[in-house]
Amino acid sequence: MPEAPKSQMPARRKARKRALDVLFEADLRDMPVPDVLASYIKRLEQPRPEHLGYAIGLIEGVAEHLDRIDELIASYAEGWTLDRMPVVDRNLARIAVYELLYVDEIDDAVAITEAVELARQMSTDDSPRFLNGVLGRIAEYATR
């Protein structure tokens, strides 16, 4: 039986995970994202993964639009400030909001689902529901 073709989803999920790693480290250590990204890339073994380009695009895009992204998250995260959010959640939200606003080839539902799935794997029990709500409200705003 022939193998099913590999879909883009696993590669993009890996890219999102890599983007999260870099953004998390930059956020936690209060370092500039480009510096953390350069260090991260240097540490990668050859050959580099195919999905690295998408990960770098996410990281650079979040860094470039960080003020706008954080403004939206803060506005739509009812009762939460960015500083009070777990670092993982804050950076998953940043990646998803970047995809919602600036990556046309990713459907809104996919950007939200991916953030929720990563939160389910890597954050608190409340994180998936929290991110789903915040990102859903931002997606509604973005499609107006």
Coordinates of N, CA, C and O in Angstrom, one line a residue:
M1 N 0.8 -1.2 0.0 CA 0.0 0.0 0.0 C 0.9 1.2 0.0 O 1.8 1.4 0.8
P2 N 0.6 2.2 -0.9 CA 1.5 3.4 -1.0 C 1.3 4.3 0.2 O 0.2 4.3 0.8
E3 N 2.3 5.0 0.6 CA 2.2 5.9 1.7 C 1.4 7.1 1.3 O 1.5 7.6 0.2
A4 N 0.7 7.6 2.3 CA -0.1 8.9 2.0 C 0.9 10.0 1.9 O 1.9 10.0 2.6
P5 N 0.7 11.0 1.0 CA 1.6 12.1 1.0 C 1.7 12.8 2.3 O 0.6 13.0 3.0
K6 N 2.8 13.3 2.6 CA 2.9 14.1 3.9 C 2.2 15.4 3.7 O 2.5 16.1 2.7
S7 N 1.4 15.8 4.6 CA 0.7 17.1 4.5 C 1.6 18.2 5.1 O 2.6 18.0 5.7
Q8 N 1.2 19.4 4.8 CA 2.0 20.6 5.3 C 1.8 20.8 6.8 O 2.7 21.3 7.4
M9 N 0.8 20.2 7.4 CA 0.5 20.5 8.8 C 1.6 20.1 9.7 O 2.0 20.9 10.5
P10 N 2.1 18.8 9.6 CA 3.1 18.5 10.6 C 4.4 19.4 10.4 O 4.9 19.8 11.4
A11 N 4.7 19.7 9.2 CA 5.9 20.6 9.0 C 5.7 22.0 9.6 O 6.5 22.6 10.3
R12 N 4.5 22.5 9.3 CA 4.2 23.8 9.9 C 4.0 23.8 11.4 O 4.4 24.8 12.0
R13 N 3.5 22.7 11.9 CA 3.4 22.6 13.4 C 4.9 22.6 14.0 O 5.1 23.3 15.0
K14 N 5.8 21.9 13.3 CA 7.2 21.9 13.8 C 7.8 23.3 13.7 O 8.5 23.7 14.6
A15 N 7.4 24.0 12.6 CA 7.9 25.4 12.4 C 7.4 26.3 13.5 O 8.1 27.1 14.1
R16 N 6.1 26.1 13.9 CA 5.5 26.9 14.9 C 6.2 26.6 16.3 O 6.4 27.5 17.1
K17 N 6.5 25.4 16.5 CA 7.2 24.9 17.7 C 8.6 25.6 17.8 O 9.0 26.1 18.8
R18 N 9.3 25.6 16.7 CA 10.6 26.2 16.7 C 10.5 27.7 16.9 O 11.3 28.3 17.6
A19 N 9.5 28.3 16.3 CA 9.3 29.8 16.5 C 9.0 30.0 17.9 O 9.5 31.0 18.5
L20 N 8.1 29.2 18.5 CA 7.8 29.3 19.9 C 9.1 29.2 20.8 O 9.3 30.0 21.7
D21 N 10.0 28.3 20.5 CA 11.2 28.1 21.2 C 12.0 29.4 21.2 O 12.5 29.9 22.3
V22 N 12.2 30.0 20.1 CA 13.0 31.2 19.9 C 12.3 32.4 20.6 O 12.9 33.2 21.4
L23 N 11.0 32.6 20.4 CA 10.3 33.7 21.0 C 10.2 33.6 22.5 O 10.3 34.6 23.2
F24 N 10.0 32.4 23.0 CA 10.0 32.1 24.4 C 11.3 32.5 25.1 O 11.3 33.2 26.1
E25 N 12.4 32.0 24.4 CA 13.7 32.3 25.0 C 14.0 33.9 25.0 O 14.5 34.4 26.0
A26 N 13.6 34.5 23.9 CA 13.9 36.0 23.8 C 13.0 36.7 24.9 O 13.5 37.6 25.6
D27 N 11.8 36.2 25.1 CA 10.9 36.9 26.0 C 11.4 36.6 27.5 O 11.5 37.5 28.3
L28 N 11.7 35.4 27.8 CA 12.1 35.0 29.1 C 13.4 35.7 29.5 O 13.6 36.1 30.7
R29 N 14.4 35.7 28.6 CA 15.7 36.3 28.9 C 15.7 37.8 28.6 O 16.8 38.4 28.8
D30 N 14.6 38.4 28.1 CA 14.5 39.8 27.8 C 15.7 40.2 26.8 O 16.4 41.1 27.0
M31 N 15.8 39.4 25.8 CA 16.8 39.6 24.7 C 16.2 40.0 23.4 O 15.0 39.6 23.2
P32 N 16.9 40.7 22.5 CA 16.3 41.0 21.2 C 16.1 39.7 20.4 O 17.0 38.8 20.4
V33 N 14.9 39.6 19.8 CA 14.6 38.4 19.0 C 15.6 38.1 18.0 O 16.0 36.9 17.8
P34 N 16.1 39.1 17.2 CA 17.1 38.7 16.1 C 18.4 38.1 16.7 O 18.9 37.2 16.1
D35 N 18.8 38.5 17.9 CA 20.0 37.9 18.5 C 19.7 36.4 18.9 O 20.6 35.6 18.7
V36 N 18.6 36.2 19.5 CA 18.2 34.8 19.9 C 18.1 33.9 18.7 O 18.5 32.8 18.7
L37 N 17.4 34.5 17.6 CA 17.3 33.7 16.4 C 18.6 33.4 15.8 O 18.8 32.2 15.4
A38 N 19.5 34.3 15.7 CA 20.9 34.0 15.1 C 21.6 32.9 15.9 O 22.2 32.0 15.3
S39 N 21.5 33.0 17.2 CA 22.1 32.0 18.1 C 21.5 30.6 17.9 O 22.2 29.6 17.8
Y40 N 20.2 30.6 17.8 CA 19.4 29.4 17.6 C 19.8 28.7 16.3 O 20.1 27.5 16.2
I41 N 19.9 29.5 15.2 CA 20.3 29.0 13.9 C 21.7 28.4 13.9 O 21.9 27.3 13.3
K42 N 22.6 29.1 14.6 CA 24.0 28.6 14.7 C 24.0 27.2 15.3 O 24.9 26.4 15.0
R43 N 23.2 27.0 16.3 CA 23.2 25.7 17.0 C 22.6 24.6 16.3 O 22.7 23.4 16.6
L44 N 21.8 24.8 15.2 CA 21.2 23.8 14.5 C 22.2 22.9 13.7 O 23.1 23.5 13.1
E45 N 21.9 21.6 13.7 CA 22.8 20.8 12.9 C 22.4 20.8 11.4 O 21.3 21.1 11.1
Q46 N 23.4 20.5 10.6 CA 23.1 20.3 9.1 C 22.7 18.9 8.9 O 23.1 18.0 9.6
P47 N 21.8 18.6 7.9 CA 21.1 19.6 7.1 C 20.0 20.2 8.0 O 19.4 19.5 8.8
R48 N 19.7 21.4 7.7 CA 18.6 22.1 8.5 C 17.3 21.6 8.0 O 17.1 21.3 6.8
P49 N 16.3 21.6 8.9 CA 15.0 21.1 8.6 C 14.3 21.9 7.5 O 14.5 23.2 7.4
E50 N 13.5 21.3 6.7 CA 12.8 22.0 5.6 C 11.9 23.1 6.1 O 11.7 24.1 5.4
H51 N 11.3 22.9 7.2 CA 10.4 23.8 7.8 C 11.0 25.1 8.4 O 10.3 25.9 8.9
L52 N 12.3 25.1 8.4 CA 13.0 26.2 9.1 C 12.7 27.6 8.5 O 12.5 28.5 9.2
G53 N 12.5 27.6 7.2 CA 12.2 28.9 6.5 C 10.9 29.4 7.0 O 10.8 30.7 7.3
Y54 N 9.9 28.6 7.2 CA 8.6 29.1 7.8 C 8.7 29.5 9.2 O 8.2 30.6 9.6
A55 N 9.5 28.8 10.0 CA 9.8 29.2 11.4 C 10.4 30.6 11.4 O 10.0 31.4 12.2
I56 N 11.4 30.8 10.6 CA 12.1 32.1 10.6 C 11.2 33.2 10.2 O 11.2 34.3 10.8
G57 N 10.3 32.9 9.2 CA 9.3 33.9 8.8 C 8.4 34.3 9.9 O 8.1 35.4 10.1
L58 N 8.0 33.3 10.7 CA 7.1 33.5 11.8 C 7.8 34.4 12.9 O 7.3 35.4 13.3
I59 N 9.1 34.0 13.2 CA 9.8 34.7 14.2 C 10.1 36.2 13.8 O 9.8 37.1 14.6
E60 N 10.5 36.3 12.6 CA 10.8 37.7 12.1 C 9.5 38.5 12.0 O 9.5 39.7 12.3
G61 N 8.5 37.9 11.5 CA 7.2 38.6 11.4 C 6.6 39.0 12.7 O 6.2 40.2 12.9
V62 N 6.7 38.1 13.7 CA 6.3 38.5 15.1 C 7.1 39.7 15.6 O 6.6 40.7 16.1
A63 N 8.4 39.6 15.4 CA 9.3 40.6 15.9 C 9.0 42.0 15.2 O 9.0 43.0 15.9
E64 N 8.8 41.9 13.9 CA 8.5 43.1 13.2 C 7.2 43.8 13.6 O 7.1 45.0 13.6
H65 N 6.2 43.0 13.9 CA 4.9 43.6 14.2 C 4.5 43.4 15.6 O 3.3 43.5 16.0
L66 N 5.5 43.3 16.5 CA 5.2 42.9 17.9 C 4.3 43.9 18.6 O 3.4 43.6 19.4
D67 N 4.6 45.2 18.4 CA 3.8 46.2 19.1 C 2.3 46.1 18.7 O 1.4 46.1 19.6
R68 N 2.0 46.0 17.5 CA 0.6 45.8 17.0 C 0.0 44.5 17.5 O -1.2 44.4 18.0
I69 N 0.7 43.4 17.5 CA 0.3 42.1 17.9 C 0.0 42.2 19.4 O -1.1 41.7 19.9
D70 N 0.9 42.7 20.2 CA 0.7 42.8 21.6 C -0.5 43.7 22.0 O -1.2 43.4 22.9
E71 N -0.6 44.7 21.2 CA -1.8 45.6 21.5 C -3.1 44.9 21.3 O -4.0 45.0 22.1
L72 N -3.2 44.1 20.2 CA -4.4 43.3 20.0 C -4.6 42.3 21.1 O -5.8 42.1 21.6
I73 N -3.6 41.5 21.4 CA -3.7 40.5 22.5 C -4.2 41.2 23.8 O -5.1 40.7 24.4
A74 N -3.6 42.3 24.1 CA -3.9 42.9 25.4 C -5.4 43.4 25.3 O -6.1 43.4 26.3
S75 N -5.8 43.9 24.2 CA -7.2 44.4 24.0 C -8.2 43.3 24.1 O -9.3 43.5 24.7
Y76 N -7.9 42.1 23.6 CA -8.9 41.1 23.5 C -8.8 40.0 24.6 O -9.6 39.1 24.7
A77 N -7.7 40.1 25.4 CA -7.6 39.1 26.5 C -8.3 39.7 27.8 O -7.6 40.3 28.6
E78 N -9.6 39.5 27.8 CA -10.4 40.1 28.8 C -9.9 39.7 30.2 O -9.8 38.5 30.6
G79 N -9.6 40.7 31.0 CA -9.1 40.4 32.4 C -7.7 40.0 32.5 O -7.2 39.7 33.6
W80 N -6.9 40.0 31.5 CA -5.5 39.6 31.5 C -4.6 40.6 30.9 O -5.0 41.2 29.9
T81 N -3.5 40.9 31.5 CA -2.5 41.7 30.9 C -1.5 40.8 30.3 O -1.4 39.6 30.7
L82 N -0.7 41.3 29.4 CA 0.4 40.5 28.8 C 1.3 39.9 29.8 O 1.8 38.8 29.7
D83 N 1.7 40.8 30.8 CA 2.6 40.4 31.8 C 2.1 39.2 32.7 O 2.9 38.4 33.2
R84 N 0.8 39.1 32.9 CA 0.2 38.0 33.7 C 0.1 36.7 33.0 O -0.1 35.7 33.6
M85 N 0.1 36.7 31.6 CA 0.0 35.5 30.9 C 1.2 34.6 31.0 O 2.3 35.1 31.1
P86 N 1.0 33.3 31.1 CA 2.2 32.4 31.0 C 3.0 32.7 29.7 O 2.4 33.1 28.7
V87 N 4.3 32.7 29.8 CA 5.2 33.0 28.7 C 4.9 32.2 27.5 O 4.8 32.7 26.3
V88 N 4.6 30.9 27.7 CA 4.2 30.0 26.5 C 2.9 30.6 25.8 O 2.9 30.7 24.6
D89 N 1.9 30.9 26.6 CA 0.6 31.3 26.0 C 0.8 32.7 25.3 O 0.3 32.9 24.2
R90 N 1.6 33.6 25.9 CA 1.8 34.9 25.3 C 2.4 34.7 23.9 O 2.0 35.4 23.0
N91 N 3.4 33.8 23.8 CA 4.1 33.7 22.6 C 3.4 32.8 21.6 O 3.5 33.1 20.4
L92 N 2.6 31.9 22.0 CA 1.7 31.2 21.1 C 0.7 32.1 20.5 O 0.4 32.1 19.3
A93 N 0.1 33.0 21.4 CA -0.8 34.0 20.9 C -0.2 34.9 19.9 O -0.8 35.2 18.8
R94 N 1.1 35.3 20.1 CA 1.8 36.2 19.2 C 1.9 35.5 17.8 O 1.7 36.1 16.8
I95 N 2.3 34.3 17.8 CA 2.5 33.5 16.5 C 1.1 33.4 15.8 O 1.0 33.7 14.6
A96 N 0.1 33.1 16.5 CA -1.2 32.9 15.9 C -1.8 34.3 15.4 O -2.3 34.3 14.3
V97 N -1.6 35.3 16.2 CA -2.1 36.6 15.7 C -1.3 37.1 14.5 O -1.9 37.6 13.5
Y98 N 0.0 36.8 14.4 CA 0.8 37.1 13.2 C 0.2 36.4 12.0 O 0.0 37.0 11.0
E99 N -0.1 35.1 12.2 CA -0.7 34.3 11.1 C -2.1 34.8 10.7 O -2.4 34.9 9.5
L100 N -2.9 35.2 11.7 CA -4.2 35.7 11.4 C -4.1 37.0 10.6 O -4.9 37.2 9.7
L101 N -3.2 37.9 10.9 CA -3.2 39.2 10.3 C -2.3 39.2 9.0 O -2.6 40.0 8.1
Y102 N -1.2 38.5 9.0 CA -0.2 38.7 8.0 C 0.1 37.5 7.1 O 0.9 37.7 6.1
V103 N -0.4 36.3 7.3 CA -0.1 35.2 6.5 C -1.4 34.7 5.8 O -2.2 34.0 6.4
D104 N -1.6 35.2 4.6 CA -2.8 34.9 3.9 C -3.1 33.4 3.6 O -4.2 33.0 3.5
E105 N -2.0 32.6 3.4 CA -2.3 31.3 3.0 C -2.7 30.4 4.1 O -3.0 29.2 3.9
I106 N -2.7 30.9 5.4 CA -3.1 30.1 6.5 C -4.5 30.6 6.9 O -4.8 31.7 7.1
D107 N -5.5 29.6 6.9 CA -6.8 29.9 7.3 C -6.8 30.3 8.8 O -6.1 29.7 9.6
D108 N -7.7 31.2 9.1 CA -7.9 31.6 10.5 C -8.1 30.4 11.5 O -7.4 30.3 12.5
A109 N -8.9 29.5 11.1 CA -9.2 28.4 11.9 C -8.0 27.5 12.1 O -7.8 27.0 13.2
V110 N -7.1 27.4 11.2 CA -5.9 26.6 11.3 C -4.9 27.3 12.2 O -4.4 26.7 13.1
A111 N -4.8 28.6 12.1 CA -3.9 29.4 13.0 C -4.3 29.2 14.5 O -3.5 29.0 15.4
I112 N -5.6 29.3 14.7 CA -6.2 29.2 16.1 C -6.0 27.7 16.6 O -5.5 27.5 17.7
T113 N -6.4 26.7 15.7 CA -6.3 25.3 16.1 C -4.8 25.0 16.5 O -4.6 24.2 17.5
E114 N -3.9 25.4 15.7 CA -2.5 25.1 15.9 C -2.0 25.7 17.3 O -1.3 25.0 18.0
A115 N -2.4 26.9 17.5 CA -2.0 27.5 18.8 C -2.6 26.7 20.0 O -1.9 26.5 21.0
V116 N -3.9 26.4 19.8 CA -4.6 25.6 20.9 C -3.9 24.3 21.1 O -3.7 23.8 22.2
E117 N -3.6 23.6 20.0 CA -2.9 22.3 20.1 C -1.6 22.4 20.8 O -1.2 21.5 21.7
L118 N -0.8 23.3 20.4 CA 0.5 23.5 21.1 C 0.3 23.9 22.6 O 1.1 23.4 23.4
A119 N -0.7 24.7 22.9 CA -0.9 25.0 24.3 C -1.3 23.8 25.1 O -0.9 23.6 26.2
R120 N -2.1 22.9 24.4 CA -2.5 21.7 25.1 C -1.3 20.8 25.4 O -1.3 20.2 26.5
Q121 N -0.3 20.8 24.6 CA 0.9 20.0 24.8 C 1.9 20.7 25.8 O 2.6 20.0 26.5
M122 N 1.9 22.0 25.8 CA 3.0 22.7 26.4 C 2.7 23.6 27.5 O 3.6 24.2 28.1
S123 N 1.4 23.9 27.8 CA 1.1 24.9 28.8 C 0.1 24.3 29.8 O 0.0 23.1 30.0
T124 N -0.6 25.2 30.4 CA -1.5 24.9 31.5 C -2.8 24.2 31.0 O -3.1 24.4 29.8
D125 N -3.6 23.6 31.9 CA -4.9 23.0 31.5 C -5.9 24.1 31.0 O -6.7 23.8 30.2
D126 N -5.8 25.3 31.5 CA -6.7 26.4 31.1 C -6.2 27.1 29.8 O -7.0 27.8 29.2
S127 N -5.0 26.9 29.4 CA -4.5 27.6 28.3 C -5.2 27.4 26.9 O -5.4 28.4 26.2
P128 N -5.5 26.1 26.6 CA -6.2 26.0 25.3 C -7.5 26.8 25.2 O -7.8 27.5 24.2
R129 N -8.3 26.7 26.2 CA -9.6 27.4 26.2 C -9.4 29.0 26.2 O -10.0 29.7 25.4
F130 N -8.4 29.4 27.0 CA -8.1 30.8 27.0 C -7.6 31.3 25.6 O -8.1 32.3 25.1
L131 N -6.7 30.6 25.0 CA -6.2 31.0 23.7 C -7.2 31.0 22.7 O -7.3 31.8 21.8
N132 N -8.1 29.9 22.7 CA -9.1 29.8 21.7 C -10.1 31.0 21.8 O -10.4 31.6 20.7
G133 N -10.4 31.4 23.0 CA -11.3 32.6 23.2 C -10.6 33.9 22.7 O -11.2 34.6 21.9
V134 N -9.4 34.2 23.1 CA -8.7 35.4 22.7 C -8.5 35.4 21.2 O -8.8 36.4 20.5
L135 N -8.0 34.3 20.6 CA -7.7 34.3 19.2 C -9.0 34.3 18.4 O -9.0 34.9 17.3
G136 N -10.1 33.7 18.8 CA -11.3 33.8 18.1 C -11.9 35.2 18.0 O -12.3 35.7 17.0
R137 N -11.7 36.0 19.1 CA -12.2 37.4 19.1 C -11.3 38.2 18.2 O -11.8 39.1 17.5
I138 N -10.0 37.9 18.2 CA -9.1 38.7 17.3 C -9.4 38.3 15.8 O -9.4 39.2 15.0
A139 N -9.6 37.1 15.6 CA -10.0 36.7 14.2 C -11.2 37.4 13.7 O -11.3 37.8 12.6
E140 N -12.2 37.5 14.6 CA -13.5 38.2 14.2 C -13.2 39.6 13.9 O -13.6 40.2 12.9
Y141 N -12.3 40.3 14.7 CA -11.9 41.7 14.5 C -11.2 41.8 13.2 O -11.5 42.7 12.4
A142 N -10.3 40.8 12.9 CA -9.4 40.9 11.7 C -10.2 40.7 10.4 O -9.8 41.2 9.3
T143 N -11.4 40.1 10.4 CA -12.1 39.8 9.2 C -13.2 40.9 9.0 O -13.9 40.8 8.0
R144 N -13.3 41.8 9.9 CA -14.3 42.9 9.6 C -13.8 43.8 8.5 O -12.7 44.1 8.2

